[in-house]
Structure formats: C-alpha cells, structure tokens
XYZ file of C-alpha atoms in Angstrom:
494
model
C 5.724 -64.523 -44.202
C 4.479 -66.077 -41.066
C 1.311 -67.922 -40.830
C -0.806 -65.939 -38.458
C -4.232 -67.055 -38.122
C -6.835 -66.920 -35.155
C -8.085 -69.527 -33.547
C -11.516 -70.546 -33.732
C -13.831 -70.728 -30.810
C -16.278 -73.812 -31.076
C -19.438 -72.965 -32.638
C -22.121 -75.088 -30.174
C -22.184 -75.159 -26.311
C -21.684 -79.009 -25.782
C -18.587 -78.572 -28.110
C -17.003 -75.536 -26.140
C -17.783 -77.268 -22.797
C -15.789 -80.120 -23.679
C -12.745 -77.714 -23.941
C -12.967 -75.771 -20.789
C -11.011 -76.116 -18.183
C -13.709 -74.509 -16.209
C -15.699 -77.810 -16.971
C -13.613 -80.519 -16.147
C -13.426 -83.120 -13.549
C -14.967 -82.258 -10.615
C -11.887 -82.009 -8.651
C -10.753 -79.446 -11.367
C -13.668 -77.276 -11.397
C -13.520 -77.088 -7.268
C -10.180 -75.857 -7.748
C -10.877 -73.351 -10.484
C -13.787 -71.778 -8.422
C -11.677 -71.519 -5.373
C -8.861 -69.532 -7.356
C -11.496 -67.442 -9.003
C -12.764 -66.633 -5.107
C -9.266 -66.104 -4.145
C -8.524 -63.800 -7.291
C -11.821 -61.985 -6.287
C -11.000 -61.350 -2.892
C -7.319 -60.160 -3.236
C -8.983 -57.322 -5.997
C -10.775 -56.144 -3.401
C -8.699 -55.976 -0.565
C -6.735 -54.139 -3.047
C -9.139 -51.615 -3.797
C -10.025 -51.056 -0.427
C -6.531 -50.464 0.572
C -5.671 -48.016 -2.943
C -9.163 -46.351 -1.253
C -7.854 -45.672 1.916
C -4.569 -44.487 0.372
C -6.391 -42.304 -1.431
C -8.239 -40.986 0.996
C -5.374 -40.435 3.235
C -3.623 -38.581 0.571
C -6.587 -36.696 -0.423
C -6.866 -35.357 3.153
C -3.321 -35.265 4.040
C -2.045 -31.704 5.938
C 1.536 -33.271 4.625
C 3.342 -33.613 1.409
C 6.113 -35.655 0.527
C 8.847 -33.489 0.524
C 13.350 -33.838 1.497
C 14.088 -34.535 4.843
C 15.529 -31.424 6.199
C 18.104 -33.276 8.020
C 19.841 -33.949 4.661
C 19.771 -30.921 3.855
C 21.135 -30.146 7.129
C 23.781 -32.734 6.258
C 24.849 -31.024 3.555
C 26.080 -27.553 5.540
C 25.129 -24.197 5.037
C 25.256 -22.433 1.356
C 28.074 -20.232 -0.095
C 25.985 -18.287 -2.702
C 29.060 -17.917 -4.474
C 26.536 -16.516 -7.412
C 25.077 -14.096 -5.387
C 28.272 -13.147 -3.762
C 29.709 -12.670 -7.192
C 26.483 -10.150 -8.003
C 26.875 -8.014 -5.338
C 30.282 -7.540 -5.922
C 30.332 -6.932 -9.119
C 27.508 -4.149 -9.133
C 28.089 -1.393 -11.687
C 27.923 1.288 -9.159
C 31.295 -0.247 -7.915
C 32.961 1.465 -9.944
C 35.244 4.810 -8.708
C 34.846 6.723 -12.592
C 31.640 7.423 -11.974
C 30.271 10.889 -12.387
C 28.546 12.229 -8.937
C 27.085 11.398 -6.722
C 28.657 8.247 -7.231
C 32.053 7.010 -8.001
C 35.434 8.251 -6.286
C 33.522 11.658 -5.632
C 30.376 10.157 -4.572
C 28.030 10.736 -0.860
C 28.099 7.343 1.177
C 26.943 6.761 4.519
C 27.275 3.209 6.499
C 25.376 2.284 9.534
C 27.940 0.708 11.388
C 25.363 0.798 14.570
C 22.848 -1.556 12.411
C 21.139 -4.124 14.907
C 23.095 -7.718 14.476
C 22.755 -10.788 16.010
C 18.816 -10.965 16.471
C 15.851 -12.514 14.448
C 15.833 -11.094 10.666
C 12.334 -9.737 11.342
C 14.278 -7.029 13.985
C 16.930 -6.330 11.152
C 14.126 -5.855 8.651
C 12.264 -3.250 10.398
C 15.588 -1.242 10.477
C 17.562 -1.894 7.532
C 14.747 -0.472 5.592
C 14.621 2.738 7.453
C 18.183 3.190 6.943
C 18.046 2.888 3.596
C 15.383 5.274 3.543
C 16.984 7.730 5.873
C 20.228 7.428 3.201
C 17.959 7.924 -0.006
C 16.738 11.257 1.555
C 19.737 12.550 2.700
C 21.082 12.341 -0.362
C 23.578 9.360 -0.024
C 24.232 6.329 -1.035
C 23.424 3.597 1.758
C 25.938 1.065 2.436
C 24.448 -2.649 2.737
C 25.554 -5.316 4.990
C 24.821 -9.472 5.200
C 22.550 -10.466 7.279
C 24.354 -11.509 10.568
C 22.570 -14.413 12.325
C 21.427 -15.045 15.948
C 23.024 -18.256 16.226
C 20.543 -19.847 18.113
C 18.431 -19.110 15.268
C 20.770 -20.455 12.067
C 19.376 -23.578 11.090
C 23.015 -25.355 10.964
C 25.593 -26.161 13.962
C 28.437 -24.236 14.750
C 30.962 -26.778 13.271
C 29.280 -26.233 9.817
C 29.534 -22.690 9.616
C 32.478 -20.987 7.567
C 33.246 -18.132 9.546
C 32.746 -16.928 13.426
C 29.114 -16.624 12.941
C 26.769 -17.331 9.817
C 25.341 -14.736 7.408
C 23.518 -14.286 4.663
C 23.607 -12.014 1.682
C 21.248 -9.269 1.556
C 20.301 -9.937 -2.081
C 19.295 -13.345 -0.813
C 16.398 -12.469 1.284
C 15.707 -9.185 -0.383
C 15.450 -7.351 -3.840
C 15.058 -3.276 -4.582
C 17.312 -0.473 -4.263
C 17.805 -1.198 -0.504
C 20.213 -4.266 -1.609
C 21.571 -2.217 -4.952
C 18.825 -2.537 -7.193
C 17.739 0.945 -9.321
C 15.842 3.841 -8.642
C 12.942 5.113 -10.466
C 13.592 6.356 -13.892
C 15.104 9.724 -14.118
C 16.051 9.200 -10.004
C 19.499 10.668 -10.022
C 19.917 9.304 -6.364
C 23.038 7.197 -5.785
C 22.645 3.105 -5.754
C 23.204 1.054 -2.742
C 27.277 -0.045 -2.065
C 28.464 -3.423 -0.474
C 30.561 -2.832 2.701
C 33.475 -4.055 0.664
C 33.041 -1.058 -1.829
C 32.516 1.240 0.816
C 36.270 0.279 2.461
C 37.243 1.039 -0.696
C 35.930 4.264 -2.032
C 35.695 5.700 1.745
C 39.141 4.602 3.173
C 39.198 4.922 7.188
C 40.965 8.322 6.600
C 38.585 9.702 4.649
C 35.123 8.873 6.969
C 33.605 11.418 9.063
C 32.485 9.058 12.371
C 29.094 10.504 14.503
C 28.160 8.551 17.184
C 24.917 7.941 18.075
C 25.893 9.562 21.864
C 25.966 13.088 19.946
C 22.697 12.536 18.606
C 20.131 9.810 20.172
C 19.968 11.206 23.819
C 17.973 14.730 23.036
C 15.267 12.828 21.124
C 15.105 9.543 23.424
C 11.351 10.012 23.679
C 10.873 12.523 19.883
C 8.306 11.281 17.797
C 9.504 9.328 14.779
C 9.562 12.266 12.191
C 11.620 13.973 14.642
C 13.887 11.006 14.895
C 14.177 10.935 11.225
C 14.756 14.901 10.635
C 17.557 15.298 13.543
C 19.627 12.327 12.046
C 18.544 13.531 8.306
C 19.301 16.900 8.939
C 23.368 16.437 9.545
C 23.539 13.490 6.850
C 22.649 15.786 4.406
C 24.210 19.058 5.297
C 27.701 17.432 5.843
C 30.444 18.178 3.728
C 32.384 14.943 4.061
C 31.685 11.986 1.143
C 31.793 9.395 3.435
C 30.289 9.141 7.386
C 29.919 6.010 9.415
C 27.520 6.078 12.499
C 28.394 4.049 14.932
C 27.134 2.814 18.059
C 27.690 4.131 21.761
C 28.749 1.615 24.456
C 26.241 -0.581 25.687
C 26.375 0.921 29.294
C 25.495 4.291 27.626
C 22.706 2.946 25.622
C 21.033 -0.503 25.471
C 19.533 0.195 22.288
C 22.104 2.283 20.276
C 20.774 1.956 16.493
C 19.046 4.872 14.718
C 15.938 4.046 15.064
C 15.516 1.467 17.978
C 13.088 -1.146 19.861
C 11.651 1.830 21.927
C 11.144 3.666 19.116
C 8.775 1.102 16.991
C 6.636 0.003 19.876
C 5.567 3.134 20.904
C 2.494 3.905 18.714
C 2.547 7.914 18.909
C 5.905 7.703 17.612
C 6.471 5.533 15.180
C 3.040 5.501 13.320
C 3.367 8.856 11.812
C 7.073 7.405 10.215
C 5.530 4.440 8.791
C 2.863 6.236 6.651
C 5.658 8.768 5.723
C 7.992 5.512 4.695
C 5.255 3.586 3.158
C 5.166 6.383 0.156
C 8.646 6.766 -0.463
C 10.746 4.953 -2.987
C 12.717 2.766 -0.612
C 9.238 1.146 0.267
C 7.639 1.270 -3.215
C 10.619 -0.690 -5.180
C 11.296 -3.248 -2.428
C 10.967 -6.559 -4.045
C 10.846 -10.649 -2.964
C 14.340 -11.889 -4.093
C 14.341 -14.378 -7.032
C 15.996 -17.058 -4.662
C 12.795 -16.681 -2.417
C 10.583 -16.450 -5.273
C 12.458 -19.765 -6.636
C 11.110 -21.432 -3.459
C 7.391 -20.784 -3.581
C 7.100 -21.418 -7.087
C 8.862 -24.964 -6.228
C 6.301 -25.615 -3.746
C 3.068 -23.954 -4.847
C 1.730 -27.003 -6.146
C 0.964 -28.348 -2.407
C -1.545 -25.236 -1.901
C -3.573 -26.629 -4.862
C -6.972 -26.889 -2.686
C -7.808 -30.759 -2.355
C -11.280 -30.780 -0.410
C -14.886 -31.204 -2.120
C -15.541 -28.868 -5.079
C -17.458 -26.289 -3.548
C -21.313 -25.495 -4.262
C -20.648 -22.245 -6.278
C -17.966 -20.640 -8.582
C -14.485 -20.449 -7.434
C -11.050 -19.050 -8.163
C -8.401 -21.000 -9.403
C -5.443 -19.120 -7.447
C -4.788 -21.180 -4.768
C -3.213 -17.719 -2.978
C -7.034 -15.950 -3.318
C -8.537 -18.933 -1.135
C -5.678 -19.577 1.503
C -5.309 -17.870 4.833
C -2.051 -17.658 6.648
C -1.472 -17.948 10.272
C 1.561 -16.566 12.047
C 2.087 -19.343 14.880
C 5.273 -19.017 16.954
C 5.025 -21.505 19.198
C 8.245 -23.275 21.621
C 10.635 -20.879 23.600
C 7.801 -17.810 22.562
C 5.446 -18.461 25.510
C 8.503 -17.370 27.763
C 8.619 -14.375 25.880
C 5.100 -13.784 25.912
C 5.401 -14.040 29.872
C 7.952 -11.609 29.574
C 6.036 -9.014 28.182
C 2.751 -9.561 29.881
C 4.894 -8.290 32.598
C 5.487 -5.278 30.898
C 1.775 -4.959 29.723
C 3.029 -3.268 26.038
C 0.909 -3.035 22.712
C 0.771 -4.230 19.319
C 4.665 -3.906 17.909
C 5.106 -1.301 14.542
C 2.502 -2.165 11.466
C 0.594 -3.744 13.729
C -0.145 -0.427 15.619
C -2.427 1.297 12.942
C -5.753 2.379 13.440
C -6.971 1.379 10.200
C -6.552 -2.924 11.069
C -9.502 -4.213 12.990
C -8.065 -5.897 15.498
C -6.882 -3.321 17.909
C -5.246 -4.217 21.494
C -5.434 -1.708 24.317
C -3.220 -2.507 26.939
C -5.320 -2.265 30.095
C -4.505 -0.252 33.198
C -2.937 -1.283 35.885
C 0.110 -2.578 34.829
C 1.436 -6.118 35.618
C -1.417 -8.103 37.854
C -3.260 -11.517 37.338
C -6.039 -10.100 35.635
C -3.876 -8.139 32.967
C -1.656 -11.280 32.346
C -5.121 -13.292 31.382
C -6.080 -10.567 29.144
C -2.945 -10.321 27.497
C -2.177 -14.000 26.831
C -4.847 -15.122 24.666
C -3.625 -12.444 21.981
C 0.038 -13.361 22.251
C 0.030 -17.410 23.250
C -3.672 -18.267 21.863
C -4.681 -21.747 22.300
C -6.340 -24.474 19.887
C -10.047 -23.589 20.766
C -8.655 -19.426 20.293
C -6.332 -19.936 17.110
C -9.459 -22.414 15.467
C -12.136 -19.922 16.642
C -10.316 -16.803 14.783
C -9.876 -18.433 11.405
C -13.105 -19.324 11.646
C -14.481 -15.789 12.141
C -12.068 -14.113 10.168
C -12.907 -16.481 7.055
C -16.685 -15.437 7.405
C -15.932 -11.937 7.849
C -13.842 -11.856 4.530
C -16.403 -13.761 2.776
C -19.326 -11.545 3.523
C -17.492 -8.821 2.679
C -17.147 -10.356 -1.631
C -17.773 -7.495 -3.983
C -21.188 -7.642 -4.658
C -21.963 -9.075 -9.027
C -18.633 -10.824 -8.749
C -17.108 -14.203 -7.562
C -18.211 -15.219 -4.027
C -14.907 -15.953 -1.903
C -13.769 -18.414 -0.935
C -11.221 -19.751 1.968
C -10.357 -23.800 1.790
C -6.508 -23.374 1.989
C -4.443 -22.881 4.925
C -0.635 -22.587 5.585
C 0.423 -22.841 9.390
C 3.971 -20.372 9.773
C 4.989 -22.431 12.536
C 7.891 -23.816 14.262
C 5.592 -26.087 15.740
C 6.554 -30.067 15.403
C 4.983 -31.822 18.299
C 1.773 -33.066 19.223
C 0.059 -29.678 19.633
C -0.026 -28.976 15.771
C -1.708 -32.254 14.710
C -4.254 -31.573 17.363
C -4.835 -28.499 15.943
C -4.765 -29.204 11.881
C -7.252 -32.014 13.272
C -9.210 -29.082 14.614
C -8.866 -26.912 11.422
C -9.852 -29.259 8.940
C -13.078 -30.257 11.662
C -13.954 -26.777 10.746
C -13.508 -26.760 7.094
C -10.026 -26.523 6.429
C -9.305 -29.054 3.793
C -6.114 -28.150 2.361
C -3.494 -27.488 5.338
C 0.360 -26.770 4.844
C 2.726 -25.952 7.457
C 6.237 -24.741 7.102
C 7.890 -28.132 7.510
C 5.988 -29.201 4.175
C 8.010 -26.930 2.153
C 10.816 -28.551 -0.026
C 13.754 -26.429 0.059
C 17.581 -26.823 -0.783
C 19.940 -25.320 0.926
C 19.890 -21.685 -0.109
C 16.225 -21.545 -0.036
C 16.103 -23.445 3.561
C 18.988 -20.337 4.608
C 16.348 -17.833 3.268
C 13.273 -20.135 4.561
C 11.923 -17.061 7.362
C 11.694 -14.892 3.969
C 9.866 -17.641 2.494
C 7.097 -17.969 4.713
C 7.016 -14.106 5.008
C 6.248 -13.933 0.840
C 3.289 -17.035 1.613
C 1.811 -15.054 3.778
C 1.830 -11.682 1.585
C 0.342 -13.747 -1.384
C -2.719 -15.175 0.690
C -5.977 -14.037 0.475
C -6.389 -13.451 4.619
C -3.664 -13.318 7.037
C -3.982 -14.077 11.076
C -0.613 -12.771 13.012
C 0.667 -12.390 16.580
C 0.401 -8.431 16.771
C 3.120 -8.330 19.110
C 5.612 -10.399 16.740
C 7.801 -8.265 14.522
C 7.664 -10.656 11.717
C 3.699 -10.260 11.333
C 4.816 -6.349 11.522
C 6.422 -7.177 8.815
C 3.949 -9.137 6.785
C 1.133 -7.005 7.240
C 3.767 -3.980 5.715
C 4.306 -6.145 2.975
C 0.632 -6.714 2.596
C -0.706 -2.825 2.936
C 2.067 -2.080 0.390
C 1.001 -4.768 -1.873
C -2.331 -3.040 -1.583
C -4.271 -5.596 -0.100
C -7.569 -4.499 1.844
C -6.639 -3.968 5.942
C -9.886 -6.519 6.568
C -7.499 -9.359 5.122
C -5.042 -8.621 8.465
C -6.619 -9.902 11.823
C -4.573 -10.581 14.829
C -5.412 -13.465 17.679
C-alpha cells in the first residue's frame, strides 16, 4: 500500500515565513505581488466581460438558431412520409360501401385559386370543403401550388415546373382527409390522384363556373353558397369537376372569389354560418407545424425582471403577436388606398374593436393619409398600439384571479433591415423584454416549407394579437383565434 501522508504546515509564524515564497528576497516578493496584481486584474476584466455577455444575452431580441441559407442549401423537401400518408388513406379504397368507394359522391374544384399567397388559398379551400361536406360529397384535395416569387428556394432547386406542398403539411382535419364526427356518415376527403381514379374523365359531369357565377356576381354569400350547393347535391352523377371560365370572361373565376370576401354585407353572414359547421370545428394545426413551435418555444420563455405580482408560467398567455408585412407591401398598400376598400373577411366583424370605415370620397390626398396608418403603420404607430392594446387587455383580468400579464412579443415579419432593430429598440423602451421575430425560428427544411403556417399557429397561441386588417393572413389568424374561442378584445388591428 502506498504511503500517503499529509504534509505538515509549520506550527509558529517565524517558521512558516521562512518557507514562503511570498517572503523571500526582495526581488522575489516584488515579483510575486506583481503576478498576484496581474492575476487580480485579468479576473476582473473577465467578469466584466462574462457581465456584459450576460447582459447582452439576457436582453437579446435574437437567439442562436441555423442559418437559413443552409437550409436553403440543402433544396426544398420531398415529404416522401407525408406523400406516402395521403396516398395511402383508407378511404382510397373502391370496395367501399356508399357514399364512398367505386359508388361513392366526389366533387373536385378544378377552378381552386393557385399560384398566390397560401393565406388566399386558405380562405377558399376551406369553403370548398365546406360547400362539399354539405352537399353531400366527398371533396377532392389538392397541394398547395406556390407563387413562385413567394417559395423560399430558386427555381433550379425545385423538382417539378413549380413547387408545392402537401396539404397535410400545412393543415390537419377532414378538409385534408382526416374523420368526421362520430356517427358522421359523410364521405372523407380524396387526393386528386384517387379522384382520377375512381372518377375517370368519362365518368365526370363538368359545370363551369360561366353557368353559374354571373347571376349571383353581387348575391350575398349564403346565396353564393345555396346556388352552387343546390346543383352539387341534387345531381345524379358520382363525380363533377367545376372548372374555371376563361380569364377574359371572368378575372376571378373560383367559387367563392376576392370580390366576394371583401365585401362585408356578403360575406359576413357565410362566415358565422361556416364558423359552426364541422369543416371549421375539426380543422386542426398539422403535426409538422406543431413539430416546429414545440422546437422553438423555448425562445418565448420571458427573460426580463420578475414582475411585482403573480404571473403565469405559459409563455403563450403573456406574448402578443404582431402581423408586420413589411418590403414590396407598401406598394400594395398604395394600391389599395387607391381603391379606398375595408377590412378583408374575419377582419370585417362587428364584434372586433377595431373597426375601419372607409371614408367618402373615394381616392384623394386626404383619404390616402387616413388609410395608410392602418395598412403601412410606422414605428411611433406599430409601438403606440401594443402599448395600448397591452393595457387594454390587462385591465380587462377577471376580477379574484391572476392579474395579466404581457412581457413577450413575436414580430411576424419579413422585415430584415434596419427598420426592425429600430423598432425592437423601441419595443423593449416600452417594456417589451422578451422579443422574437420570425427569422429567430430554427426550422429544417419541411418546417421552413410550412414556415407561413408556423407563424400563423404563434399567433393563435398568444395571449393578444395586433394584425393588418386588410391582410388575408391576419383574416386568417383572427378565424383561427375566434374558433379557438379566444375573447374578440385579444384581436386589435393598427
């Protein structure tokens, strides 16, 4: 066994000084005490710099995250799984009794919108499905076809002559084939691969939307919906396609179209007629975009002061969203101060509190002022309605419980220059400690294909939400909200 012993320390000062170092020549101890100063000094330069670090980090409105252009580098998904899913639905199958199967009711809407934002697509593929469900048929679902100036990857990436994207990717319910209620005998949703092959070309009925769309041009929206569910149902044919007039005959040539969902006497009465049915109730967030927040809800963890009174723990019940399109969207805002419209679907009800009234007159200098501020808002406008809408949805906490609270904030932007640090600069000057943006998320490829979807389900979790009430994607969110059941004072617009 080894001989481990301690060594003893001498037992009387004179002794002990002897056999310092410390207490050597003088020369020695002159360099001992310099080292010592040294040593103290570079401890506390590193301090202060671990400090600042800290404090940069604890204030930061960025987290570490992949740099998109890798992702980028990588090209475009192939959701091979989810491709593989769809097609293999158990629907597609011909032996099935009615109404599905070989002797099953189908309809496709060959006129559905392509080529624009998803947020325009939305709007209408849900209505379709709708429209299908209630007349009795099974509604055929189709990818998502991109705008290409939209897709996040360049044309020599993409696979085919212009990107898409699953439905089931972006979406979940019985819209993209999910089920029914319980005891709801009404046929799932079809790919348009299983419609080719349980409605062959010989055996579709075609109506085009010229025999149909120009006697209720100006109907309201239940009309709309009863003239085109009226024939779907009453048809004797298993399979119809609708298709779409020329473009000379009609700009607009889906079912239910642009002019159609900004025109508030019209299209209000639909929504609350939509909102109740199952098509609405049993839309879900898809697990791919649910994959994505749960990867990056750790970066809404509030990271400011604790605050002075009990809080929630859910960072979603103290963030606010804002809807911020920013770039080539001021040119569109010009563009339709010119036309001098109002708020855009969702955002038309009377129950939201911020109401626009176009005002009279039409297109003049005057109107355009009016107008911009709620479509283009600047720094001072965007930092002066958080602030307002934060104290209005405090003061309005259910009295005996929690007091709210609002410290988070994500930024749905495609903002990346100067203008957005001037403005988290401004936000956090007012209180905002925790701020996100949409280039903080960490997403792979999929989830950066689905990303739009992504920041639509952030802003349905939070607490308060602050859109652009002539965008179609806050139409959207604020849907997603009301049918969530979330309280209408949660939904402002600039």
């Amino acid at each position: 066994m080894a001989n481990w012993s301690y060594q003893h320390l001498a037992t009387d000062v004179k002794s002990w000084r002897a056999t310092s170092f410390l207490c050597g020549t003088p020369r020695r101890r002159l360099a001992a005490v310099a080292a010592c100063l040294f040593f103290t000094l570079g401890l506390l330069m590193a301090h202060l710099a671990m400090k600042t670090y800290s404090q940069q980090l604890y204030h930061s409105t960025s987290s570490p995250s992949t740099p998109h252009d890798k992702v980028i580098a990588m090209g475009p998904p192939h959701y091979d799984p989810i491709r593989e899913y769809e097609k293999t639905l158990p629907q597609h199958n011909l032996d099935l009794p009615f109404p599905e199967g070989k002797t099953g009711r189908y309809v496709k809407f060959a006129n559905q919108i392509r080529f624009l934002g998803w947020n325009n697509c939305f709007n209408e593929v849900l209505m379709n499905a709708h429209l299908a469900y209630e007349s009795k048929r099974a509604y055929v679902f189709q990818d998502y076809v991109w705008a290409p100036h939209h897709y996040p990857w360049p044309q020599e990436q993409w696979y085919g002559d212009f990107p898409r994207t699953p439905l089931n990717a972006i979406i979940s319910g019985p819209t993209a084939g999910g089920l029914w209620d319980e005891g709801d005998d009404a046929p799932r949703s079809v790919t348009e691969a299983w419609f080719d092959v349980v409605c062959p070309q010989g055996e579709r009925r075609i109506i085009n939307t010229r025999e149909v769309k120009p006697d209720i041009t100006e109907a309201p929206g239940l009309v709309v919906f009863e003239t085109w569910r009226k024939p779907l149902h009453d048809a004797p044919e298993r399979c119809i396609e609708i298709q779409a007039a020329s473009a000379e005959e009609d700009a607009f040539a889906q079912t239910f179209d642009l002019q159609l969902w900004g025109n508030k006497d019209r299209v209000v009465p639909l929504l609350d007629a939509f909102m109740k049915s199952p098509t609405s109730r049993l839309l879900g967030t898809s697990p791919l975009v649910n994959s994505a927040i749960d990867r990056n809800e750790y970066i809404f963890f509030p990271r400011g002061p604790r605050p002075p009174h009990p809080v929630v723990r859910d960072p979603w019940e103290r963030m606010m969203a804002i809807h911020l399109r920013r770039g080539d969207y001021e040119q569109h805002c010009q563009g339709l101060a010119v036309l001098n419209p109002g708020y855009y679907s969702w955002n038309l009800l009377d129950s939201l509190p911020d109401r626009y009234t176009p005002p009279p007159g039409g297109w003049t200098e005057e109107n355009v002022a009016i107008f911009m501020p709620h479509c283009w808002p600047s720094i001072e406008q965007i930092v002066q309605k958080a602030h307002d809408a934060r104290k209005d949805y405090i003061a309005a906490s259910p009295k005996g419980g929690v007091q709210r609270t609002l410290d988070v904030m994500y930024l749905l932007t495609n903002e990346k220059g100067e203008f957005l640090g001037q403005l988290t600069e401004a936000l956090q000057k007012d209180g905002w400690y925790t701020i996100r943006t949409t280039r903080d998320l960490i997403l792979d490829q999929e989830q950066t294909d689905v990303s739009m979807a992504v920041d639509m389900d952030i802003a349905r979790r939070a607490a308060v939400f602050v859109g652009n009430g002539f965008s179609s994607f806050t139409s959207n969110i604020v849907y997603r909200r009301l049918k969530d059941g979330k309280e209408t004072g949660s939904i402002r617009f600039y």
